[in-house]
């Protein structure tokens, strides 16, 4: 069972609330046309909990590890392999024609009053990534099977939330060296609202929609309590006026129907009043809703102009639903899903920021909300990219199809034939085996030649009690044909390393 599916299966899914977003494009209702097959599956958010055994695999021998020009001392937490380190310098978000960079800019434009950060180093402290956000010591996200550690105190960020406290503290203390990293810091260098776009790293399975490096966008929006008090007062007056025949502030863009309740299961924090929470939640949901509608509208327009769908067959409404969630650094918390072309897509996690974070940052008089979402999933939809590995391709037939500021549907170039190889083995008796060790080992050996790794058989021998596994490895190059001989050499190396590094017995 793949980790993401398993973790999501554990998630508590109470009655969905429904938020319907509509945008003005004539009288068309919600129409579903033949859904493009876009393999976009959910990645386990950092909200889930389950226990995993640590693994001793992927030990790295040398005493220091060089990451982006800095040498870090290694220890027995070090588990970041060279193939992953190589990704830290790729900077896809800085290539103006790259689909992920185009999407990033699109979102930056949706939040013109926020500071925009997109060049914060992926190397962060364990404190930044976990402790500063209130992650419990035994949270599974901290385990070596899930996270790439440089050493015990340093890791490759697993999410952009790692920068929340650091940036808020820098804003509150006016640390210019940090604030100057914002792309648009000229008008308001100490802006308490910001977006962070960045590469994030998680040990994960391999398939068309999972890759151990992906990109996230974090949004943090804070308000002074005084400002919130004024806004609540104004809203109450406006409501009273509308009841007595005053101006009606109906919203043409988004119609919201939202049945989630802030209560025992998804509680507000004792530091906040019910009015403050109601204000923050409404403001946050509206902002996210508007952003998603804007982006999906552009996706539909791109499909229409490429002739992929006709104007009459395209989607005009995007129902959004909110699902109660748990994150250590927000409460209440939700995940947002949107219905796009017949599929519910998990877009992001969000919630009211834990007040401890703002207090620690030196902003006890402010309250706020935060969201975080993966860029790949939306970019796959927006640009019609069906395999997440393509984002890492430097093949001109991929990169040459895009240009800055433009959304267009990717025209797949001819697929090169794939080649499947199976490997069966007995697990070691003292088993510390974790599936992600296989994933890393295969990727480390075969690089981007590996298209997917799938468990196809698993059983326990009735007499010896030994566990057996069979994995199917699919090899396929994005840009050339591979020969069977070439793949045999790679497969042999994979088998050899499995024995050496994971202690399995091949069958
Ligand atoms: N960092 C969370 C994740 O990666 C998403 C998130 C961000 C949730 C901000 C709430 C607020 O799963």
Coordinates of C-alpha atoms and ligand atoms in Angstrom, one line a residue:
X1 CA 0.0 0.0 0.0
X2 CA 1.4 3.4 -0.9
X3 CA 2.1 5.6 2.0
X4 CA 0.0 8.6 0.8
X5 CA -3.1 6.5 0.3
X6 CA -2.6 4.8 3.6
X7 CA -2.2 8.0 5.6
X8 CA -5.1 9.7 3.9
X9 CA -7.2 6.7 4.7
X10 CA -6.8 7.4 8.3
X11 CA -8.1 10.9 8.0
X12 CA -11.2 11.7 9.8
X13 CA -13.7 13.0 7.2
X14 CA -16.7 14.6 8.8
X15 CA -19.6 15.9 6.8
X16 CA -18.3 18.0 4.0
X17 CA -19.1 21.6 3.9
X18 CA -19.7 23.0 0.5
X19 CA -18.5 26.3 -0.9
X20 CA -19.7 27.0 -4.4
X21 CA -17.6 29.4 -6.4
X22 CA -19.1 30.8 -9.4
X23 CA -17.6 33.2 -11.9
X24 CA -19.2 35.3 -14.5
X25 CA -19.2 33.6 -17.8
X26 CA -22.8 33.7 -19.0
X27 CA -25.5 31.5 -17.8
X28 CA -23.7 28.2 -18.0
X29 CA -24.1 25.9 -15.1
X30 CA -21.7 23.3 -13.8
X31 CA -20.9 21.1 -16.7
X32 CA -18.6 18.1 -16.7
X33 CA -16.9 17.2 -20.0
X34 CA -14.8 14.2 -20.6
X35 CA -12.3 14.4 -17.9
X36 CA -8.7 14.5 -19.0
X37 CA -6.9 11.7 -17.4
X38 CA -4.6 13.7 -15.2
X39 CA -2.9 11.5 -12.6
X40 CA -3.0 13.9 -9.7
X41 CA -3.3 12.1 -6.4
X42 CA -3.1 13.5 -3.0
X43 CA 0.2 13.7 -1.1
X44 CA -0.1 12.9 2.6
X45 CA -0.3 16.3 4.4
X46 CA 1.8 16.8 7.5
X47 CA -1.5 16.6 9.4
X48 CA -1.7 12.8 9.6
X49 CA -0.4 10.5 12.3
X50 CA 0.8 7.0 12.1
X51 CA 3.7 5.1 13.5
X52 CA 6.6 4.0 11.4
X53 CA 9.7 2.1 12.1
X54 CA 13.0 3.8 11.7
X55 CA 15.3 2.4 9.1
X56 CA 19.0 2.2 9.2
X57 CA 19.3 2.1 5.4
X58 CA 20.7 4.8 3.2
X59 CA 23.7 5.5 5.5
X60 CA 26.0 8.0 4.0
X61 CA 29.7 7.4 4.7
X62 CA 31.5 10.7 4.3
X63 CA 32.0 13.0 7.4
X64 CA 30.6 16.2 5.8
X65 CA 27.9 16.8 3.3
X66 CA 28.1 19.7 0.9
X67 CA 24.7 21.4 0.3
X68 CA 24.6 24.5 -1.9
X69 CA 28.2 25.3 -1.1
X70 CA 28.1 24.8 2.6
X71 CA 29.7 21.8 4.3
X72 CA 27.6 20.2 7.1
X73 CA 28.9 17.6 9.6
X74 CA 27.1 14.3 9.1
X75 CA 25.9 12.0 11.8
X76 CA 23.7 8.9 12.1
X77 CA 20.7 11.0 11.0
X78 CA 22.2 11.9 7.7
X79 CA 20.1 10.2 5.0
X80 CA 20.1 12.7 2.0
X81 CA 21.5 10.9 -1.1
X82 CA 23.4 12.7 -3.9
X83 CA 20.5 12.5 -6.4
X84 CA 18.4 14.5 -4.0
X85 CA 21.2 17.0 -3.1
X86 CA 21.5 17.6 -6.9
X87 CA 17.9 18.9 -6.9
X88 CA 18.6 21.6 -4.4
X89 CA 20.4 23.7 -7.1
X90 CA 17.9 23.3 -9.9
X91 CA 15.8 26.3 -9.0
X92 CA 12.9 25.5 -11.3
X93 CA 11.0 28.4 -9.8
X94 CA 13.6 30.8 -11.1
X95 CA 13.2 29.7 -14.7
X96 CA 10.7 32.2 -16.1
X97 CA 9.4 29.8 -18.8
X98 CA 9.0 26.8 -16.5
X99 CA 5.3 25.9 -15.8
X100 CA 5.9 26.0 -12.0
X101 CA 7.5 29.4 -12.2
X102 CA 4.6 30.7 -14.4
X103 CA 2.1 29.4 -11.8
X104 CA 4.1 30.9 -9.0
X105 CA 4.0 34.3 -10.7
X106 CA 0.2 33.9 -11.3
X107 CA -0.4 33.4 -7.6
X108 CA 2.0 36.2 -6.6
X109 CA -0.2 38.5 -8.8
X110 CA -3.3 37.3 -6.9
X111 CA -1.8 38.7 -3.7
X112 CA -0.3 42.0 -4.7
X113 CA -0.2 43.4 -1.2
X114 CA 1.8 40.5 0.2
X115 CA 5.6 40.3 0.3
X116 CA 6.8 37.6 -2.1
X117 CA 9.7 35.3 -1.2
X118 CA 11.0 32.7 -3.6
X119 CA 14.7 32.3 -2.8
X120 CA 14.9 31.0 0.8
X121 CA 17.4 28.2 1.2
X122 CA 15.9 24.6 1.4
X123 CA 18.3 23.8 4.2
X124 CA 16.6 24.6 7.5
X125 CA 17.0 23.6 11.1
X126 CA 14.9 20.8 12.7
X127 CA 13.7 23.6 15.0
X128 CA 12.4 25.6 12.1
X129 CA 10.8 22.7 10.3
X130 CA 9.2 21.1 13.3
X131 CA 9.7 22.5 16.8
X132 CA 8.9 26.1 16.0
X133 CA 5.5 24.9 14.7
X134 CA 4.7 22.8 17.7
X135 CA 5.2 19.3 16.2
X136 CA 5.2 16.7 18.9
X137 CA 8.5 14.9 19.5
X138 CA 7.0 11.6 18.2
X139 CA 5.2 13.1 15.1
X140 CA 5.8 10.7 12.2
X141 CA 6.9 13.5 9.9
X142 CA 10.1 13.8 11.9
X143 CA 11.1 10.2 11.2
X144 CA 14.1 9.4 9.0
X145 CA 11.8 7.4 6.7
X146 CA 9.9 10.5 5.8
X147 CA 12.4 13.3 5.9
X148 CA 15.8 14.0 4.3
X149 CA 18.2 14.9 7.1
X150 CA 21.5 16.6 6.6
X151 CA 22.3 15.8 10.2
X152 CA 20.2 15.6 13.4
X153 CA 19.7 19.4 13.6
X154 CA 19.6 20.2 9.9
X155 CA 17.3 19.0 7.2
X156 CA 15.8 19.7 3.8
X157 CA 12.6 21.5 4.5
X158 CA 9.6 19.3 4.2
X159 CA 7.2 22.2 3.9
X160 CA 7.2 26.0 3.4
X161 CA 5.7 26.4 6.9
X162 CA 9.3 26.0 8.1
X163 CA 9.7 29.7 7.3
X164 CA 6.7 31.1 9.2
X165 CA 8.3 31.9 12.5
X166 CA 11.6 32.9 11.0
X167 CA 9.9 35.5 8.7
X168 CA 7.5 36.8 11.3
X169 CA 10.4 37.3 13.7
X170 CA 12.5 39.0 11.0
X171 CA 9.5 41.3 10.2
X172 CA 8.9 42.1 13.8
X173 CA 12.6 42.9 14.5
X174 CA 13.2 44.6 11.1
X175 CA 16.0 42.2 10.1
X176 CA 16.9 43.6 6.7
X177 CA 19.1 40.8 5.5
X178 CA 16.1 38.5 5.6
X179 CA 13.4 41.0 4.5
X180 CA 15.5 42.1 1.5
X181 CA 15.1 38.6 0.1
X182 CA 11.5 39.4 -0.8
X183 CA 11.1 40.1 -4.5
X184 CA 8.8 43.1 -4.0
X185 CA 9.9 44.5 -0.6
X186 CA 10.2 48.1 -1.9
X187 CA 6.9 49.5 -0.7
X188 CA 6.6 47.7 2.6
X189 CA 9.7 46.1 3.8
X190 CA 8.1 45.0 7.0
X191 CA 5.0 43.6 5.5
X192 CA 3.2 41.2 7.9
X193 CA 1.6 39.4 5.0
X194 CA 3.7 37.2 2.8
X195 CA 3.9 34.3 0.4
X196 CA 6.7 31.9 0.2
X197 CA 7.2 29.7 -2.9
X198 CA 9.9 27.0 -2.6
X199 CA 11.1 23.5 -3.3
X200 CA 10.3 21.0 -0.5
X201 CA 11.6 17.5 0.1
X202 CA 9.9 14.4 1.3
X203 CA 10.8 10.7 1.1
X204 CA 8.0 9.2 -0.8
X205 CA 6.9 6.5 -3.3
X206 CA 7.5 6.9 -7.0
X207 CA 4.8 7.2 -9.6
X208 CA 3.4 9.7 -12.1
X209 CA 2.2 12.1 -9.4
X210 CA 4.8 11.7 -6.6
X211 CA 8.3 12.9 -6.6
X212 CA 10.6 13.3 -3.6
X213 CA 11.0 17.0 -4.4
X214 CA 8.1 19.2 -5.1
X215 CA 7.1 22.8 -4.7
X216 CA 4.8 24.6 -2.2
X217 CA 3.3 28.0 -1.8
X218 CA 2.8 29.3 1.7
X219 CA 0.5 32.2 2.5
X220 CA 0.6 34.0 5.8
X221 CA -1.8 36.9 6.5
X222 CA -1.8 38.7 9.9
X223 CA -3.9 41.5 11.2
X224 CA -3.6 43.7 14.2
X225 CA -6.3 43.0 16.7
X226 CA -7.4 46.6 16.6
X227 CA -7.8 46.4 12.8
X228 CA -9.9 43.3 13.2
X229 CA -12.0 44.9 15.9
X230 CA -12.7 47.9 13.5
X231 CA -13.5 45.5 10.6
X232 CA -16.0 43.5 12.7
X233 CA -17.7 46.8 13.8
X234 CA -17.9 47.9 10.2
X235 CA -19.3 44.6 9.1
X236 CA -21.9 44.6 11.8
X237 CA -23.0 48.1 10.8
X238 CA -23.2 47.1 7.1
X239 CA -25.3 44.1 8.0
X240 CA -27.7 46.2 10.1
X241 CA -27.9 48.7 7.2
X242 CA -28.7 46.0 4.7
X243 CA -31.5 44.6 6.9
X244 CA -32.9 48.1 7.0
X245 CA -32.8 48.5 3.3
X246 CA -29.2 49.8 3.0
X247 CA -26.6 48.8 0.4
X248 CA -26.4 45.0 -0.3
X249 CA -22.9 43.7 -0.6
X250 CA -23.6 40.6 -2.5
X251 CA -20.5 39.0 -4.0
X252 CA -20.9 38.2 -7.7
X253 CA -17.7 36.2 -7.9
X254 CA -18.1 33.6 -5.2
X255 CA -21.2 32.2 -3.6
X256 CA -20.3 30.5 -0.4
X257 CA -22.1 27.7 1.3
X258 CA -20.0 26.4 4.1
X259 CA -21.3 24.1 6.8
X260 CA -18.2 23.4 8.8
X261 CA -18.4 24.3 12.5
X262 CA -15.7 25.4 14.7
X263 CA -16.2 23.2 17.7
X264 CA -14.8 20.5 19.9
X265 CA -13.3 18.5 17.0
X266 CA -11.7 21.5 15.3
X267 CA -11.4 24.0 18.1
X268 CA -10.7 27.7 18.2
X269 CA -7.8 28.7 20.5
X270 CA -8.4 30.1 23.9
X271 CA -6.4 33.2 23.0
X272 CA -9.0 34.2 20.4
X273 CA -12.6 35.5 20.6
X274 CA -15.3 33.8 18.5
X275 CA -15.7 37.1 16.5
X276 CA -11.9 37.1 15.7
X277 CA -12.0 33.5 14.6
X278 CA -15.1 34.1 12.5
X279 CA -13.4 37.1 10.8
X280 CA -10.2 35.3 10.1
X281 CA -11.9 32.2 8.7
X282 CA -14.2 34.1 6.4
X283 CA -11.3 36.3 5.2
X284 CA -9.1 33.2 4.6
X285 CA -11.7 31.2 2.8
X286 CA -12.6 34.1 0.6
X287 CA -9.0 34.7 -0.3
X288 CA -8.3 31.1 -1.1
X289 CA -11.5 30.7 -3.0
X290 CA -10.8 33.7 -5.2
X291 CA -7.3 32.5 -5.9
X292 CA -8.5 29.0 -6.9
X293 CA -11.3 30.4 -9.1
X294 CA -8.9 32.8 -10.9
X295 CA -6.4 30.0 -11.6
X296 CA -8.9 27.4 -12.7
X297 CA -10.7 30.0 -14.9
X298 CA -7.3 30.4 -16.7
X299 CA -6.9 26.7 -17.0
X300 CA -10.3 26.4 -18.7
X301 CA -9.5 29.3 -21.0
X302 CA -6.2 27.7 -22.0
X303 CA -8.0 24.4 -22.8
X304 CA -10.5 26.3 -24.9
X305 CA -7.9 28.2 -26.9
X306 CA -6.0 25.0 -27.6
X307 CA -9.2 23.4 -28.8
X308 CA -9.1 20.8 -26.1
X309 CA -12.6 21.7 -25.0
X310 CA -15.3 23.9 -26.5
X311 CA -16.6 26.9 -24.7
X312 CA -20.0 25.3 -24.2
X313 CA -18.4 22.1 -22.8
X314 CA -16.1 23.8 -20.3
X315 CA -16.5 24.1 -16.6
X316 CA -18.0 27.4 -15.4
X317 CA -18.4 26.8 -11.6
X318 CA -15.9 25.3 -9.2
X319 CA -17.6 23.8 -6.1
X320 CA -15.2 23.9 -3.2
X321 CA -15.5 21.9 -0.1
X322 CA -13.7 22.3 3.3
X323 CA -12.7 19.3 5.3
X324 CA -11.8 19.5 9.0
X325 CA -8.1 18.8 9.4
X326 CA -5.4 18.9 12.0
X327 CA -2.0 20.7 11.8
X328 CA 0.1 21.3 14.8
X329 CA 0.5 25.0 13.8
X330 CA -3.1 26.0 13.1
X331 CA -6.4 25.7 14.9
X332 CA -9.1 25.4 13.6
X333 CA -7.7 23.8 10.5
X334 CA -9.1 22.6 7.1
X335 CA -8.2 21.1 3.9
X336 CA -9.7 22.7 0.8
X337 CA -10.8 20.6 -2.1
X338 CA -12.2 21.8 -5.4
X339 CA -14.2 19.9 -8.0
X340 CA -12.4 20.2 -11.3
X341 CA -13.4 18.2 -14.4
X342 CA -15.2 15.6 -12.4
X343 CA -12.5 15.0 -9.7
X344 CA -12.2 16.4 -6.2
X345 CA -8.7 17.8 -5.9
X346 CA -7.1 18.4 -2.6
X347 CA -5.7 21.9 -3.0
X348 CA -4.2 22.9 0.3
X349 CA -4.2 22.9 4.1
X350 CA -5.0 26.0 6.0
X351 CA -6.2 27.4 9.3
X352 CA -6.0 30.0 12.0
X353 CA -2.3 30.4 13.0
X354 CA -1.4 29.2 16.5
X355 CA -1.1 32.3 18.6
X356 CA 2.2 30.9 20.2
X357 CA 3.9 31.4 16.9
X358 CA 2.9 35.1 16.6
X359 CA 3.8 35.6 20.3
X360 CA 7.2 34.0 19.9
X361 CA 7.8 36.2 16.8
X362 CA 7.2 39.3 19.0
X363 CA 3.7 40.0 17.6
X364 CA 1.3 39.2 20.5
X365 CA -1.0 42.0 19.3
X366 CA -1.6 40.3 15.9
X367 CA -3.7 37.3 14.8
X368 CA -3.6 35.6 11.4
X369 CA -4.3 32.7 9.0
X370 CA -2.0 30.6 6.9
X371 CA -2.3 28.2 4.0
X372 CA 0.1 25.9 2.2
X373 CA -0.4 24.1 -1.1
X374 CA 1.5 22.0 -3.6
X375 CA 2.2 23.7 -6.9
X376 CA 2.7 20.6 -9.0
X377 CA -0.8 19.4 -8.7
X378 CA -2.3 22.7 -10.0
X379 CA 0.5 23.1 -12.6
X380 CA -0.3 19.6 -13.9
X381 CA -3.9 20.7 -14.4
X382 CA -3.2 24.1 -15.7
X383 CA -0.6 23.0 -18.3
X384 CA -2.0 19.5 -19.0
X385 CA 1.2 17.8 -17.8
X386 CA 0.5 14.1 -17.0
X387 CA 3.7 13.0 -15.4
X388 CA 5.3 14.9 -12.5
X389 CA 8.8 13.9 -13.7
X390 CA 8.4 16.1 -16.8
X391 CA 8.8 19.2 -14.6
X392 CA 12.5 18.1 -14.1
X393 CA 13.1 17.5 -17.7
X394 CA 15.5 19.7 -19.6
X395 CA 14.4 18.2 -22.9
X396 CA 13.7 21.2 -25.2
X397 CA 10.6 19.4 -26.4
X398 CA 9.2 20.1 -22.9
X399 CA 10.7 23.4 -21.8
X400 CA 10.4 24.9 -25.3
X401 CA 6.6 24.7 -25.1
X402 CA 6.2 27.3 -22.4
X403 CA 6.7 31.0 -22.2
X404 CA 6.6 33.5 -19.2
X405 CA 3.1 34.6 -18.2
X406 CA 1.3 32.3 -20.6
X407 CA -0.8 29.2 -19.8
X408 CA -1.0 26.7 -22.6
X409 CA -1.7 23.0 -22.8
X410 CA 1.3 20.8 -23.1
X411 CA 1.4 18.7 -26.3
X412 CA 2.9 15.4 -25.2
X413 CA 5.8 14.3 -27.4
X414 CA 6.0 10.7 -28.3
X415 CA 6.4 8.5 -25.3
X416 CA 9.4 6.3 -25.3
X417 CA 8.7 2.6 -24.6
X418 CA 9.0 1.5 -21.0
X419 CA 10.6 -1.6 -19.7
X420 CA 9.4 -3.4 -16.5
X421 CA 11.7 -5.5 -14.3
X422 CA 10.6 -7.3 -11.1
X423 CA 12.6 -8.0 -8.0
X424 CA 11.5 -10.5 -5.4
X425 CA 13.1 -10.9 -2.0
X426 CA 12.8 -12.1 1.6
X427 CA 12.9 -9.4 4.2
X428 CA 15.7 -9.6 6.8
X429 CA 14.7 -11.4 10.0
X430 CA 15.4 -8.3 12.1
X431 CA 13.3 -6.1 9.9
X432 CA 13.7 -2.4 10.0
X433 CA 12.7 -2.4 6.3
X434 CA 10.6 0.6 5.1
X435 CA 9.2 1.0 1.6
X436 CA 10.7 4.4 1.2
X437 CA 14.2 2.8 1.4
X438 CA 13.5 0.9 -1.7
X439 CA 12.2 4.1 -3.4
X440 CA 15.4 6.0 -2.6
X441 CA 17.6 3.1 -3.5
X442 CA 16.0 2.7 -6.9
X443 CA 16.0 6.4 -7.6
X444 CA 19.6 6.7 -6.5
X445 CA 20.7 3.9 -8.8
X446 CA 18.5 4.7 -11.8
X447 CA 17.9 8.4 -11.5
X448 CA 15.0 9.7 -13.6
X449 CA 15.1 6.6 -15.7
X450 CA 12.7 5.2 -13.1
X451 CA 9.1 5.9 -13.9
X452 CA 7.5 4.0 -11.1
X453 CA 8.0 1.4 -8.4
X454 CA 5.0 -0.7 -7.3
X455 CA 4.5 -3.5 -4.8
X456 CA 2.9 -6.3 -6.7
X457 CA 3.1 -9.2 -4.3
X458 CA 3.5 -9.6 -0.5
X459 CA 3.2 -12.6 1.7
X460 CA 4.5 -14.3 4.8
X461 CA 5.8 -17.8 4.6
X462 CA 3.5 -20.0 6.7
X463 CA 6.3 -22.2 8.1
X464 CA 9.3 -19.8 8.5
X465 CA 7.3 -16.7 9.1
X466 CA 9.5 -14.8 6.7
X467 CA 8.1 -11.9 4.8
X468 CA 8.4 -11.8 1.0
X469 CA 8.0 -8.8 -1.3
X470 CA 8.0 -8.4 -5.0
X471 CA 8.3 -4.9 -6.6
X472 CA 7.9 -4.0 -10.2
X473 CA 10.2 -1.3 -11.4
X474 CA 9.2 0.5 -14.5
X475 CA 12.0 2.1 -16.4
X476 CA 11.4 4.7 -19.1
X477 CA 13.3 7.7 -20.3
X478 CA 11.6 11.0 -20.8
X479 CA 13.8 11.9 -23.7
X480 CA 15.2 8.8 -25.4
X481 CA 14.8 5.1 -26.1
X482 CA 16.4 2.8 -23.6
X483 CA 17.8 -0.6 -24.5
X484 CA 17.0 -3.8 -22.6
X485 CA 20.8 -4.4 -22.1
X486 CA 21.2 -0.9 -20.5
X487 CA 18.3 -1.5 -18.1
X488 CA 19.6 -5.0 -17.2
X489 CA 22.8 -3.4 -16.0
X490 CA 20.8 -0.9 -13.9
X491 CA 18.5 -3.6 -12.5
X492 CA 21.5 -5.8 -11.5
X493 CA 22.9 -2.8 -9.6
X494 CA 19.6 -2.2 -7.9
X495 CA 19.5 -5.9 -6.9
X496 CA 23.1 -5.8 -5.6
X497 CA 22.5 -2.7 -3.5
X498 CA 19.3 -4.1 -2.1
X499 CA 21.3 -6.9 -0.6
X500 CA 24.1 -4.7 0.6
X501 CA 22.1 -1.8 1.9
X502 CA 18.8 -3.3 3.0
X503 CA 20.0 -6.8 4.0
X504 CA 17.3 -8.5 1.9
X505 CA 17.7 -12.0 0.4
X506 CA 16.9 -12.1 -3.3
X507 CA 14.7 -14.9 -4.5
Ligands
LIG1 N1 2.5 22.8 5.8 C1 1.3 22.0 5.6 C2 1.6 20.8 4.7 O1 2.6 20.8 4.1 C3 0.2 22.9 4.9 C4 -0.3 24.0 5.8 C5 0.3 25.3 5.7 C6 -1.4 23.8 6.6 C7 -0.2 26.3 6.4 C8 -1.9 24.9 7.4 C9 -1.3 26.1 7.3 O2 0.9 19.8 4.7

